Protein backbone atom coordinates (compact mmCIF):
# COMPACT_ATOMS: atom_id res chain seq x y z
CA UNK A 1 0.00 0.00 0.00
CA UNK A 2 2.72 2.40 -1.11
CA UNK A 3 1.99 6.11 -0.72
CA UNK A 4 4.03 7.27 -3.75
CA UNK A 5 4.83 4.58 -6.27
CA UNK A 6 7.02 4.84 -9.34
CA UNK A 7 7.44 2.40 -12.18
CA UNK A 8 9.72 1.04 -13.36
CA UNK A 9 12.30 0.82 -10.59
CA UNK A 10 15.11 0.19 -13.07
CA UNK A 11 15.30 1.19 -16.71
CA UNK A 12 18.18 0.43 -19.05
CA UNK A 13 17.87 1.77 -22.57
CA UNK A 14 19.90 2.84 -25.56
CA UNK A 15 20.72 6.36 -26.60
CA UNK A 16 18.10 7.93 -28.82
CA UNK A 17 15.19 5.95 -27.41
CA UNK A 18 12.05 7.45 -25.89
CA UNK A 19 10.96 6.25 -22.46
CA UNK A 20 8.38 7.05 -19.78
CA UNK A 21 8.39 6.82 -16.00
CA UNK A 22 5.07 6.68 -14.18
CA UNK A 23 4.22 8.01 -10.75
CA UNK A 24 1.10 7.67 -8.66
CA UNK A 25 0.28 8.90 -5.15
CA UNK A 26 -2.61 7.78 -2.97
CA UNK A 27 -2.18 10.43 -0.27
CA UNK A 28 -4.67 12.91 -1.66
CA UNK A 29 -1.89 15.49 -2.06
CA UNK A 30 -2.39 18.36 -4.46
CA UNK A 31 1.21 18.85 -5.55
CA UNK A 32 3.57 16.42 -7.25
CA UNK A 33 7.21 16.76 -8.25
CA UNK A 34 9.97 15.18 -10.26
CA UNK A 35 13.48 15.37 -8.85
CA UNK A 36 16.69 14.14 -10.46
CA UNK A 37 19.60 12.78 -8.44
CA UNK A 38 22.72 12.87 -10.55
CA UNK A 39 26.03 11.04 -10.18
CA UNK A 40 27.14 13.58 -7.57
CA UNK A 41 24.07 12.67 -5.48
CA UNK A 42 22.66 16.15 -5.95
CA UNK A 43 18.83 16.13 -5.71
CA UNK A 44 17.51 18.80 -8.02
CA UNK A 45 13.93 19.71 -8.85
CA UNK A 46 12.79 19.33 -12.45
CA UNK A 47 9.04 19.90 -12.43
CA UNK A 48 6.18 20.55 -10.09
CA UNK A 49 2.46 20.21 -10.72
CA UNK A 50 -0.30 21.52 -8.48
CA UNK A 51 -3.69 19.96 -9.17
CA UNK A 52 -2.69 19.07 -12.75
CA UNK A 53 -1.24 22.51 -13.45
CA UNK A 54 2.47 23.02 -14.14
CA UNK A 55 3.88 25.43 -11.54
CA UNK A 56 7.62 24.79 -11.64
CA UNK A 57 9.66 24.06 -14.72
CA UNK A 58 13.34 24.34 -13.97
CA UNK A 59 15.88 24.62 -16.78
CA UNK A 60 15.30 21.13 -18.05
CA UNK A 61 15.80 20.21 -21.74
CA UNK A 62 12.52 20.12 -23.61
CA UNK A 63 13.18 16.45 -24.34
CA UNK A 64 11.67 15.98 -20.88
CA UNK A 65 7.90 16.37 -20.82
CA UNK A 66 5.81 15.83 -17.69
CA UNK A 67 2.17 14.88 -17.99
CA UNK A 68 -0.42 14.94 -15.23
CA UNK A 69 -3.71 13.30 -16.25
CA UNK A 70 -5.10 13.88 -12.76
CA UNK A 71 -3.75 15.12 -9.46
CA UNK A 72 -2.82 11.60 -8.34
CA UNK A 73 -0.54 10.96 -11.31
CA UNK A 74 2.52 12.66 -12.72
CA UNK A 75 4.36 10.88 -15.50
CA UNK A 76 7.68 11.81 -17.04
CA UNK A 77 8.36 11.22 -20.71
CA UNK A 78 11.86 11.56 -22.08
CA UNK A 79 12.59 11.77 -25.80
CA UNK A 80 15.87 11.05 -27.56
CA UNK A 81 17.64 9.81 -24.45
CA UNK A 82 21.26 10.86 -23.97
CA UNK A 83 24.05 9.39 -21.86
CA UNK A 84 23.84 12.38 -19.50
CA UNK A 85 20.25 11.51 -18.66
CA UNK A 86 21.49 8.55 -16.63
CA UNK A 87 20.43 9.26 -13.05
CA UNK A 88 17.93 8.32 -10.39
CA UNK A 89 14.59 10.07 -10.85
CA UNK A 90 12.39 10.60 -7.80
CA UNK A 91 8.74 11.42 -7.79
CA UNK A 92 7.31 13.15 -4.72
CA UNK A 93 4.09 14.68 -3.49
CA UNK A 94 3.12 17.19 -0.82
CA UNK A 95 0.11 18.88 0.71
CA UNK A 96 -1.47 21.83 -1.08
CA UNK A 97 1.37 24.27 -1.57
CA UNK A 98 -0.86 27.25 -0.85
CA UNK A 99 -1.71 26.09 2.67
CA UNK A 100 0.20 27.32 5.69
CA UNK A 101 0.87 25.76 9.03
CA UNK A 102 3.10 22.81 9.81
CA UNK A 103 4.73 21.43 6.74
CA UNK A 104 6.01 17.88 6.75
CA UNK A 105 7.74 18.21 3.44
CA UNK A 106 7.50 15.76 0.63
CA UNK A 107 6.69 12.09 0.46
CA UNK A 108 9.05 10.50 -2.02
CA UNK A 109 8.76 7.45 -4.19
CA UNK A 110 11.57 4.91 -4.11
CA UNK A 111 13.13 6.20 -7.33
CA UNK A 112 13.72 5.01 -10.88
CA UNK A 113 17.31 4.31 -11.81
CA UNK A 114 17.68 5.18 -15.48
CA UNK A 115 20.78 3.97 -17.30
CA UNK A 116 21.36 5.10 -20.87
CA UNK A 117 23.89 3.03 -22.81
CA UNK B 1 25.15 27.74 -7.62
CA UNK B 2 24.61 25.41 -4.70
CA UNK B 3 22.47 27.22 -2.17
CA UNK B 4 22.42 24.40 0.37
CA UNK B 5 25.70 22.76 1.27
CA UNK B 6 26.63 19.75 3.31
CA UNK B 7 30.39 19.86 3.41
CA UNK B 8 30.93 16.48 5.05
CA UNK B 9 30.17 13.68 2.61
CA UNK B 10 30.53 11.07 5.33
CA UNK B 11 30.58 10.69 9.10
CA UNK B 12 31.24 7.69 11.35
CA UNK B 13 30.02 7.62 14.94
CA UNK B 14 30.16 5.02 17.68
CA UNK B 15 26.81 3.54 18.72
CA UNK B 16 25.40 5.37 21.72
CA UNK B 17 27.32 8.58 21.04
CA UNK B 18 26.00 11.79 19.55
CA UNK B 19 25.90 12.27 15.76
CA UNK B 20 26.06 15.85 14.52
CA UNK B 21 25.33 16.58 10.90
CA UNK B 22 25.86 20.07 9.55
CA UNK B 23 24.32 22.12 6.78
CA UNK B 24 25.02 25.63 5.49
CA UNK B 25 22.92 27.76 3.20
CA UNK B 26 23.48 30.94 1.25
CA UNK B 27 19.99 32.16 0.38
CA UNK B 28 18.76 34.47 3.14
CA UNK B 29 15.20 34.07 1.82
CA UNK B 30 15.05 30.48 3.05
CA UNK B 31 12.69 30.30 6.01
CA UNK B 32 11.96 26.62 6.37
CA UNK B 33 14.44 23.80 6.74
CA UNK B 34 14.02 20.05 6.70
CA UNK B 35 16.12 16.96 7.20
CA UNK B 36 15.52 13.81 5.21
CA UNK B 37 16.94 10.35 5.74
CA UNK B 38 17.59 7.98 2.85
CA UNK B 39 18.34 4.29 2.82
CA UNK B 40 19.80 2.61 -0.32
CA UNK B 41 17.27 1.92 -3.08
CA UNK B 42 14.59 3.92 -1.25
CA UNK B 43 13.34 7.46 -1.54
CA UNK B 44 14.22 10.09 1.08
CA UNK B 45 11.90 10.12 4.10
CA UNK B 46 11.05 13.17 6.17
CA UNK B 47 12.77 13.30 9.55
CA UNK B 48 12.37 16.71 11.18
CA UNK B 49 11.88 20.33 10.20
CA UNK B 50 12.33 23.81 11.63
CA UNK B 51 10.89 27.17 10.79
CA UNK B 52 13.06 30.29 10.81
CA UNK B 53 11.02 31.69 13.69
CA UNK B 54 12.58 29.03 15.93
CA UNK B 55 16.15 28.12 16.72
CA UNK B 56 15.53 24.59 17.95
CA UNK B 57 13.11 21.77 17.29
CA UNK B 58 13.19 18.43 19.04
CA UNK B 59 11.57 15.10 18.22
CA UNK B 60 12.68 12.17 20.31
CA UNK B 61 16.34 11.43 19.64
CA UNK B 62 16.50 14.06 16.89
CA UNK B 63 17.08 17.76 17.43
CA UNK B 64 17.60 20.39 14.76
CA UNK B 65 19.31 23.68 15.60
CA UNK B 66 19.12 26.76 13.41
CA UNK B 67 21.57 29.66 13.53
CA UNK B 68 20.12 32.26 11.17
CA UNK B 69 22.96 34.76 11.53
CA UNK B 70 25.48 32.10 10.49
CA UNK B 71 23.10 30.55 7.94
CA UNK B 72 23.81 27.22 9.51
CA UNK B 73 21.75 24.34 10.79
CA UNK B 74 22.64 21.08 12.39
CA UNK B 75 20.96 17.80 13.17
CA UNK B 76 21.82 16.07 16.43
CA UNK B 77 21.02 12.41 16.96
CA UNK B 78 21.46 11.10 20.46
CA UNK B 79 21.98 8.34 21.27
CA UNK B 80 23.01 7.09 17.82
CA UNK B 81 21.74 3.65 16.87
CA UNK B 82 22.81 1.25 14.07
CA UNK B 83 19.49 1.87 12.28
CA UNK B 84 20.47 5.51 11.93
CA UNK B 85 23.08 4.54 9.32
CA UNK B 86 21.82 6.24 6.17
CA UNK B 87 22.37 9.29 3.98
CA UNK B 88 20.97 12.48 5.49
CA UNK B 89 19.88 15.35 3.27
CA UNK B 90 19.35 18.89 4.41
CA UNK B 91 16.71 20.85 2.46
CA UNK B 92 15.47 24.43 2.50
CA UNK B 93 12.52 26.35 1.17
CA UNK B 94 11.02 29.82 1.06
CA UNK B 95 7.47 30.68 2.03
CA UNK B 96 7.63 28.40 5.06
CA UNK B 97 7.95 25.25 3.04
CA UNK B 98 5.25 25.98 0.53
CA UNK B 99 7.70 26.40 -2.31
CA UNK B 100 10.11 23.95 -3.89
CA UNK B 101 12.73 22.31 -1.71
CA UNK B 102 16.41 22.88 -2.45
CA UNK B 103 18.54 19.98 -1.26
CA UNK B 104 22.12 19.60 -0.12
CA UNK B 105 24.26 16.76 -1.45
CA UNK B 106 23.87 14.61 1.62
CA UNK B 107 26.04 13.17 4.39
CA UNK B 108 26.46 9.43 4.74
CA UNK B 109 26.24 8.55 8.43
CA UNK B 110 27.64 5.22 9.57
CA UNK B 111 27.00 4.08 13.13
CA UNK B 112 29.67 1.71 14.37
CA UNK B 113 28.35 -0.98 16.75
Tab-separated table of C-alpha atoms in Angstrom:
chain	number	residue	atom	x	y	z
A	1	UNK	CA	0.000	0.000	0.000
A	2	UNK	CA	2.725	2.403	-1.113
A	3	UNK	CA	1.987	6.113	-0.722
A	4	UNK	CA	4.027	7.273	-3.748
A	5	UNK	CA	4.827	4.580	-6.268
A	6	UNK	CA	7.020	4.841	-9.343
A	7	UNK	CA	7.444	2.404	-12.184
A	8	UNK	CA	9.717	1.036	-13.364
A	9	UNK	CA	12.297	0.819	-10.589
A	10	UNK	CA	15.108	0.190	-13.067
A	11	UNK	CA	15.299	1.195	-16.706
A	12	UNK	CA	18.177	0.433	-19.054
A	13	UNK	CA	17.865	1.767	-22.573
A	14	UNK	CA	19.901	2.837	-25.560
A	15	UNK	CA	20.721	6.365	-26.605
A	16	UNK	CA	18.102	7.930	-28.818
A	17	UNK	CA	15.185	5.946	-27.406
A	18	UNK	CA	12.050	7.454	-25.891
A	19	UNK	CA	10.963	6.251	-22.456
A	20	UNK	CA	8.384	7.052	-19.781
A	21	UNK	CA	8.394	6.818	-16.000
A	22	UNK	CA	5.073	6.680	-14.185
A	23	UNK	CA	4.225	8.009	-10.749
A	24	UNK	CA	1.095	7.671	-8.659
A	25	UNK	CA	0.284	8.898	-5.153
A	26	UNK	CA	-2.613	7.783	-2.969
A	27	UNK	CA	-2.184	10.430	-0.270
A	28	UNK	CA	-4.674	12.914	-1.657
A	29	UNK	CA	-1.890	15.486	-2.058
A	30	UNK	CA	-2.392	18.356	-4.460
A	31	UNK	CA	1.214	18.854	-5.549
A	32	UNK	CA	3.571	16.417	-7.246
A	33	UNK	CA	7.210	16.759	-8.252
A	34	UNK	CA	9.967	15.179	-10.261
A	35	UNK	CA	13.476	15.370	-8.854
A	36	UNK	CA	16.693	14.138	-10.458
A	37	UNK	CA	19.604	12.777	-8.437
A	38	UNK	CA	22.718	12.869	-10.552
A	39	UNK	CA	26.028	11.043	-10.178
A	40	UNK	CA	27.140	13.581	-7.573
A	41	UNK	CA	24.074	12.667	-5.483
A	42	UNK	CA	22.663	16.154	-5.947
A	43	UNK	CA	18.830	16.130	-5.709
A	44	UNK	CA	17.513	18.804	-8.021
A	45	UNK	CA	13.928	19.711	-8.846
A	46	UNK	CA	12.789	19.326	-12.446
A	47	UNK	CA	9.041	19.904	-12.433
A	48	UNK	CA	6.182	20.552	-10.086
A	49	UNK	CA	2.460	20.211	-10.715
A	50	UNK	CA	-0.301	21.520	-8.485
A	51	UNK	CA	-3.689	19.962	-9.169
A	52	UNK	CA	-2.692	19.066	-12.747
A	53	UNK	CA	-1.238	22.509	-13.449
A	54	UNK	CA	2.470	23.020	-14.139
A	55	UNK	CA	3.883	25.427	-11.538
A	56	UNK	CA	7.616	24.792	-11.636
A	57	UNK	CA	9.658	24.059	-14.723
A	58	UNK	CA	13.341	24.335	-13.973
A	59	UNK	CA	15.880	24.620	-16.776
A	60	UNK	CA	15.301	21.126	-18.045
A	61	UNK	CA	15.801	20.213	-21.740
A	62	UNK	CA	12.517	20.117	-23.606
A	63	UNK	CA	13.184	16.447	-24.342
A	64	UNK	CA	11.665	15.981	-20.879
A	65	UNK	CA	7.899	16.374	-20.819
A	66	UNK	CA	5.807	15.834	-17.688
A	67	UNK	CA	2.170	14.878	-17.991
A	68	UNK	CA	-0.421	14.942	-15.230
A	69	UNK	CA	-3.708	13.300	-16.252
A	70	UNK	CA	-5.100	13.877	-12.755
A	71	UNK	CA	-3.753	15.117	-9.456
A	72	UNK	CA	-2.821	11.601	-8.344
A	73	UNK	CA	-0.537	10.956	-11.311
A	74	UNK	CA	2.525	12.659	-12.715
A	75	UNK	CA	4.361	10.885	-15.497
A	76	UNK	CA	7.678	11.815	-17.045
A	77	UNK	CA	8.357	11.215	-20.707
A	78	UNK	CA	11.864	11.555	-22.083
A	79	UNK	CA	12.586	11.774	-25.801
A	80	UNK	CA	15.874	11.055	-27.557
A	81	UNK	CA	17.638	9.815	-24.455
A	82	UNK	CA	21.255	10.862	-23.973
A	83	UNK	CA	24.051	9.386	-21.856
A	84	UNK	CA	23.844	12.376	-19.503
A	85	UNK	CA	20.250	11.508	-18.659
A	86	UNK	CA	21.488	8.553	-16.625
A	87	UNK	CA	20.428	9.259	-13.048
A	88	UNK	CA	17.927	8.318	-10.390
A	89	UNK	CA	14.592	10.070	-10.848
A	90	UNK	CA	12.388	10.596	-7.799
A	91	UNK	CA	8.737	11.425	-7.791
A	92	UNK	CA	7.314	13.149	-4.716
A	93	UNK	CA	4.095	14.677	-3.487
A	94	UNK	CA	3.117	17.190	-0.822
A	95	UNK	CA	0.110	18.884	0.708
A	96	UNK	CA	-1.467	21.829	-1.077
A	97	UNK	CA	1.369	24.270	-1.568
A	98	UNK	CA	-0.858	27.249	-0.848
A	99	UNK	CA	-1.706	26.088	2.669
A	100	UNK	CA	0.197	27.322	5.686
A	101	UNK	CA	0.870	25.757	9.032
A	102	UNK	CA	3.096	22.807	9.806
A	103	UNK	CA	4.728	21.433	6.740
A	104	UNK	CA	6.009	17.883	6.746
A	105	UNK	CA	7.740	18.209	3.440
A	106	UNK	CA	7.497	15.764	0.632
A	107	UNK	CA	6.685	12.089	0.465
A	108	UNK	CA	9.047	10.502	-2.016
A	109	UNK	CA	8.764	7.453	-4.186
A	110	UNK	CA	11.569	4.908	-4.114
A	111	UNK	CA	13.130	6.199	-7.326
A	112	UNK	CA	13.715	5.010	-10.881
A	113	UNK	CA	17.307	4.307	-11.813
A	114	UNK	CA	17.685	5.182	-15.483
A	115	UNK	CA	20.783	3.974	-17.303
A	116	UNK	CA	21.358	5.099	-20.867
A	117	UNK	CA	23.892	3.033	-22.807
B	1	UNK	CA	25.153	27.738	-7.617
B	2	UNK	CA	24.607	25.407	-4.702
B	3	UNK	CA	22.469	27.221	-2.173
B	4	UNK	CA	22.419	24.397	0.372
B	5	UNK	CA	25.702	22.762	1.266
B	6	UNK	CA	26.626	19.754	3.308
B	7	UNK	CA	30.391	19.856	3.407
B	8	UNK	CA	30.926	16.484	5.049
B	9	UNK	CA	30.168	13.677	2.610
B	10	UNK	CA	30.529	11.070	5.331
B	11	UNK	CA	30.582	10.688	9.103
B	12	UNK	CA	31.239	7.691	11.352
B	13	UNK	CA	30.024	7.624	14.942
B	14	UNK	CA	30.159	5.015	17.675
B	15	UNK	CA	26.813	3.535	18.717
B	16	UNK	CA	25.395	5.370	21.725
B	17	UNK	CA	27.321	8.580	21.041
B	18	UNK	CA	25.999	11.792	19.550
B	19	UNK	CA	25.896	12.274	15.765
B	20	UNK	CA	26.057	15.854	14.521
B	21	UNK	CA	25.332	16.585	10.895
B	22	UNK	CA	25.862	20.075	9.545
B	23	UNK	CA	24.325	22.125	6.780
B	24	UNK	CA	25.024	25.633	5.495
B	25	UNK	CA	22.922	27.760	3.199
B	26	UNK	CA	23.483	30.937	1.249
B	27	UNK	CA	19.992	32.156	0.375
B	28	UNK	CA	18.764	34.468	3.144
B	29	UNK	CA	15.205	34.072	1.820
B	30	UNK	CA	15.045	30.481	3.050
B	31	UNK	CA	12.686	30.304	6.008
B	32	UNK	CA	11.963	26.615	6.372
B	33	UNK	CA	14.440	23.799	6.740
B	34	UNK	CA	14.023	20.049	6.697
B	35	UNK	CA	16.120	16.955	7.198
B	36	UNK	CA	15.516	13.811	5.215
B	37	UNK	CA	16.939	10.351	5.735
B	38	UNK	CA	17.594	7.984	2.849
B	39	UNK	CA	18.342	4.287	2.823
B	40	UNK	CA	19.797	2.607	-0.316
B	41	UNK	CA	17.270	1.920	-3.079
B	42	UNK	CA	14.593	3.925	-1.247
B	43	UNK	CA	13.342	7.464	-1.544
B	44	UNK	CA	14.221	10.086	1.082
B	45	UNK	CA	11.903	10.116	4.099
B	46	UNK	CA	11.053	13.169	6.169
B	47	UNK	CA	12.775	13.304	9.545
B	48	UNK	CA	12.373	16.706	11.180
B	49	UNK	CA	11.884	20.330	10.196
B	50	UNK	CA	12.328	23.807	11.626
B	51	UNK	CA	10.895	27.172	10.787
B	52	UNK	CA	13.064	30.290	10.806
B	53	UNK	CA	11.021	31.686	13.685
B	54	UNK	CA	12.580	29.029	15.926
B	55	UNK	CA	16.153	28.121	16.723
B	56	UNK	CA	15.532	24.591	17.950
B	57	UNK	CA	13.110	21.768	17.293
B	58	UNK	CA	13.193	18.428	19.041
B	59	UNK	CA	11.567	15.104	18.216
B	60	UNK	CA	12.675	12.168	20.311
B	61	UNK	CA	16.344	11.434	19.645
B	62	UNK	CA	16.498	14.055	16.890
B	63	UNK	CA	17.080	17.762	17.429
B	64	UNK	CA	17.603	20.389	14.763
B	65	UNK	CA	19.310	23.681	15.598
B	66	UNK	CA	19.117	26.760	13.409
B	67	UNK	CA	21.567	29.663	13.530
B	68	UNK	CA	20.125	32.257	11.166
B	69	UNK	CA	22.956	34.765	11.525
B	70	UNK	CA	25.479	32.096	10.493
B	71	UNK	CA	23.104	30.555	7.939
B	72	UNK	CA	23.812	27.217	9.512
B	73	UNK	CA	21.745	24.345	10.787
B	74	UNK	CA	22.643	21.084	12.388
B	75	UNK	CA	20.956	17.805	13.175
B	76	UNK	CA	21.817	16.072	16.433
B	77	UNK	CA	21.020	12.412	16.960
B	78	UNK	CA	21.464	11.104	20.459
B	79	UNK	CA	21.981	8.341	21.269
B	80	UNK	CA	23.008	7.089	17.823
B	81	UNK	CA	21.741	3.650	16.873
B	82	UNK	CA	22.805	1.248	14.073
B	83	UNK	CA	19.490	1.870	12.279
B	84	UNK	CA	20.466	5.508	11.930
B	85	UNK	CA	23.081	4.538	9.324
B	86	UNK	CA	21.822	6.239	6.170
B	87	UNK	CA	22.367	9.286	3.980
B	88	UNK	CA	20.972	12.480	5.487
B	89	UNK	CA	19.881	15.348	3.269
B	90	UNK	CA	19.347	18.887	4.413
B	91	UNK	CA	16.705	20.849	2.463
B	92	UNK	CA	15.470	24.428	2.499
B	93	UNK	CA	12.521	26.351	1.171
B	94	UNK	CA	11.016	29.821	1.063
B	95	UNK	CA	7.466	30.678	2.033
B	96	UNK	CA	7.627	28.405	5.064
B	97	UNK	CA	7.955	25.251	3.044
B	98	UNK	CA	5.253	25.984	0.530
B	99	UNK	CA	7.701	26.401	-2.306
B	100	UNK	CA	10.107	23.948	-3.889
B	101	UNK	CA	12.727	22.307	-1.713
B	102	UNK	CA	16.407	22.882	-2.445
B	103	UNK	CA	18.542	19.983	-1.261
B	104	UNK	CA	22.117	19.605	-0.124
B	105	UNK	CA	24.261	16.760	-1.450
B	106	UNK	CA	23.871	14.605	1.618
B	107	UNK	CA	26.044	13.171	4.385
B	108	UNK	CA	26.461	9.429	4.737
B	109	UNK	CA	26.244	8.550	8.430
B	110	UNK	CA	27.645	5.219	9.574
B	111	UNK	CA	26.995	4.077	13.126
B	112	UNK	CA	29.670	1.708	14.367
B	113	UNK	CA	28.348	-0.979	16.748
